[in-house]
DNA sequence: GCCAACGTTGGC
DNA sequence: GCCAACGTTGGC
């Protein structure tokens, strides 16, 4: 019997993501001020976003930090995923806005990962600028009706946005 | 399983 | 504040 070739993980690690947050509830400056500039990304209550977060994200992945419901709407920096997924404690907290009585602690529905700030961009890359960049026209963020709060970003999109931000390392 | 009603997101 | 898009709920 032929020996199986050494299993190699897919070559495209780290993967890239975009995380949305309303700065009125948690901004990139809040993250910058947090202990170890790290927080748990809680409150995700959409199954598709949950699946990305729980099943596809890996430690070491990078993500853009996007301010939604804000002025300006913009990508404002980058974070690193620094934990595997674990159950979202806010789902079990009756007093929490994200409390979900249907989520069973023995079989949790909702998950979080820990994210650590890598950098706040010297200036935000606004939605206006993203929209006017031809090579980003396929970006999920910019698609009509796109509401996912955790979404994948391609390596090309990642590079392009960093260039727009005027940074080389993220 | 269908679908109408409702709630939420989030850009404008 | 408006409203389009989308997800969820629940009656049937």
Coordinates of C-alpha atoms (C1' of nucleotides) in Angstrom, one line a residue:
Chain A
X1 CA 0.0 0.0 0.0
X2 CA 1.3 3.4 -0.9
X3 CA 2.3 5.5 2.0
X4 CA 0.3 8.6 2.3
X5 CA 2.1 11.8 1.5
X6 CA 2.7 14.0 4.5
X7 CA -0.4 16.0 5.0
X8 CA 0.3 19.7 4.5
X9 CA -2.0 22.4 5.6
X10 CA -3.3 24.7 2.9
X11 CA -0.6 27.1 1.9
X12 CA -2.7 30.3 2.4
X13 CA -2.1 30.9 6.1
X14 CA -2.5 33.3 7.7
X15 CA -6.0 34.0 6.4
X16 CA -7.5 37.4 6.4
X17 CA -10.7 38.7 7.8
X18 CA -12.7 41.8 8.4
X19 CA -14.5 42.4 11.7
X20 CA -17.2 45.1 12.0
X21 CA -17.8 47.0 15.2
X22 CA -19.8 50.1 15.9
X23 CA -17.3 52.5 17.6
X24 CA -20.1 53.7 19.9
X25 CA -20.1 50.3 21.4
X26 CA -16.4 49.3 21.0
X27 CA -14.0 51.3 18.9
X28 CA -10.4 50.6 17.9
X29 CA -9.4 53.1 20.6
X30 CA -11.2 51.0 23.2
X31 CA -9.2 48.0 22.0
X32 CA -6.0 50.1 22.2
X33 CA -6.8 51.0 25.8
X34 CA -7.7 47.4 26.8
X35 CA -5.4 45.3 28.9
X36 CA -2.8 43.7 26.6
X37 CA -4.7 45.5 23.8
X38 CA -6.6 42.3 23.6
X39 CA -10.3 41.6 23.9
X40 CA -12.8 38.8 23.2
X41 CA -14.8 39.4 20.1
X42 CA -18.3 38.8 21.6
X43 CA -21.8 39.3 20.5
X44 CA -21.7 37.5 17.1
X45 CA -25.3 36.3 16.7
X46 CA -25.3 35.3 13.0
X47 CA -24.7 31.7 12.1
X48 CA -22.6 32.4 9.0
X49 CA -20.4 34.7 10.9
X50 CA -20.3 32.2 13.8
X51 CA -19.1 29.5 11.4
X52 CA -16.3 31.6 10.0
X53 CA -15.2 32.5 13.5
X54 CA -15.5 29.0 15.0
X55 CA -14.5 26.8 12.1
X56 CA -12.2 28.7 9.8
X57 CA -10.3 31.3 11.8
X58 CA -7.0 30.2 13.2
X59 CA -4.5 31.7 15.7
X60 CA -2.3 34.0 13.7
X61 CA -4.9 35.1 11.2
X62 CA -5.2 38.8 10.7
X63 CA -8.3 41.0 10.4
X64 CA -9.2 44.5 9.5
X65 CA -11.0 46.5 12.1
X66 CA -14.0 48.2 10.5
X67 CA -16.1 50.9 12.0
X68 CA -19.7 50.6 11.0
X69 CA -22.5 53.0 11.8
X70 CA -19.9 55.7 12.2
X71 CA -18.6 58.8 10.6
X72 CA -16.5 58.1 8.8
X73 CA -17.3 54.5 7.8
X74 CA -13.8 53.1 7.5
X75 CA -11.2 50.4 8.1
X76 CA -9.2 51.8 10.9
X77 CA -6.6 49.2 11.7
X78 CA -5.6 45.6 12.0
X79 CA -5.8 42.9 14.7
X80 CA -4.4 39.4 15.1
X81 CA -6.5 36.4 16.1
X82 CA -4.8 35.2 19.3
X83 CA -7.1 32.4 20.5
X84 CA -9.1 29.5 19.2
X85 CA -12.8 29.9 19.4
X86 CA -14.5 29.3 22.7
X87 CA -18.1 29.8 24.0
X88 CA -19.3 33.4 24.2
X89 CA -19.9 34.1 27.8
X90 CA -22.3 37.0 27.0
X91 CA -24.8 34.4 25.6
X92 CA -25.3 33.1 29.1
X93 CA -25.5 36.4 31.0
X94 CA -29.1 37.4 31.5
X95 CA -28.1 41.0 32.0
X96 CA -26.1 41.2 28.9
X97 CA -27.6 42.8 25.8
X98 CA -26.5 39.7 23.8
X99 CA -28.0 37.2 26.2
X100 CA -29.5 34.2 24.3
X101 CA -31.8 32.0 26.5
X102 CA -31.8 29.3 23.8
X103 CA -28.0 28.8 24.0
X104 CA -27.2 25.9 26.2
X105 CA -23.9 26.1 28.2
X106 CA -23.5 22.4 27.7
X107 CA -23.8 22.8 23.9
X108 CA -23.1 26.5 23.2
X109 CA -24.5 28.2 20.1
X110 CA -22.3 31.2 20.1
X111 CA -18.5 31.6 20.1
X112 CA -15.8 34.2 20.5
X113 CA -12.1 34.5 19.6
X114 CA -9.6 36.7 21.3
X115 CA -8.2 39.5 19.2
X116 CA -5.1 41.7 19.8
X117 CA -4.5 45.0 18.3
X118 CA -1.7 45.1 15.7
X119 CA -2.0 48.6 14.5
X120 CA -4.3 51.5 14.2
X121 CA -3.7 53.0 10.8
X122 CA -2.2 56.5 10.7
X123 CA -5.4 57.5 8.9
X124 CA -8.6 55.5 8.3
X125 CA -9.3 54.0 4.9
X126 CA -12.8 55.2 4.4
X127 CA -15.6 53.4 2.7
X128 CA -15.6 56.1 0.1
X129 CA -12.0 55.3 -0.8
X130 CA -12.6 51.6 -0.8
X131 CA -15.6 52.1 -3.2
X132 CA -13.5 54.2 -5.5
X133 CA -10.8 51.6 -5.7
X134 CA -11.4 49.4 -8.8
X135 CA -9.5 46.3 -7.6
X136 CA -11.8 46.2 -4.5
X137 CA -15.1 46.2 -6.3
X138 CA -15.5 42.5 -5.5
X139 CA -14.8 43.0 -1.7
X140 CA -17.6 41.4 0.4
X141 CA -17.9 44.5 2.5
X142 CA -18.9 46.6 -0.5
X143 CA -21.5 44.2 -1.9
X144 CA -25.1 45.3 -1.8
X145 CA -26.9 44.0 1.2
X146 CA -23.7 42.6 2.8
X147 CA -24.2 42.6 6.5
X148 CA -21.9 39.9 7.8
X149 CA -19.9 41.1 10.8
X150 CA -17.2 38.5 10.3
X151 CA -16.2 38.2 6.7
X152 CA -13.2 36.8 4.7
X153 CA -10.8 39.1 2.9
X154 CA -8.6 37.9 0.1
X155 CA -4.8 38.3 0.2
X156 CA -5.1 40.7 -2.7
X157 CA -7.7 42.8 -0.9
X158 CA -5.5 42.8 2.2
X159 CA -2.5 44.1 0.3
X160 CA -4.5 46.7 -1.5
X161 CA -6.1 48.1 1.7
X162 CA -2.7 48.2 3.4
X163 CA -1.3 50.2 0.5
X164 CA -4.3 52.6 0.7
X165 CA -3.5 53.0 4.4
X166 CA 0.1 53.8 3.6
X167 CA 1.5 51.0 5.7
X168 CA 3.7 48.1 4.8
X169 CA 3.4 45.8 7.7
X170 CA 0.2 44.8 9.4
Chain B
dG1 C1' -42.1 23.1 4.0
dC2 C1' -44.0 27.5 2.8
dC3 C1' -44.3 32.2 3.6
dA4 C1' -46.0 36.4 5.9
dA5 C1' -44.7 39.2 9.7
dC6 C1' -41.4 41.0 12.2
dG7 C1' -36.8 42.5 13.9
dT8 C1' -32.1 43.9 12.9
dT9 C1' -28.3 45.7 10.3
dG10 C1' -26.2 49.3 8.4
dG11 C1' -25.6 52.5 4.5
dC12 C1' -27.4 56.7 2.9
Chain C
dG1 C1' -34.8 59.3 10.0
dC2 C1' -35.5 56.3 6.1
dC3 C1' -35.5 52.2 4.0
dA4 C1' -33.4 48.1 1.5
dA5 C1' -31.7 43.7 2.4
dC6 C1' -31.5 40.0 5.1
dG7 C1' -32.4 36.6 8.9
dT8 C1' -35.6 34.6 12.1
dT9 C1' -40.0 33.2 13.9
dG10 C1' -44.1 31.0 13.9
dG11 C1' -48.8 29.8 12.0
dC12 C1' -50.6 26.8 8.9

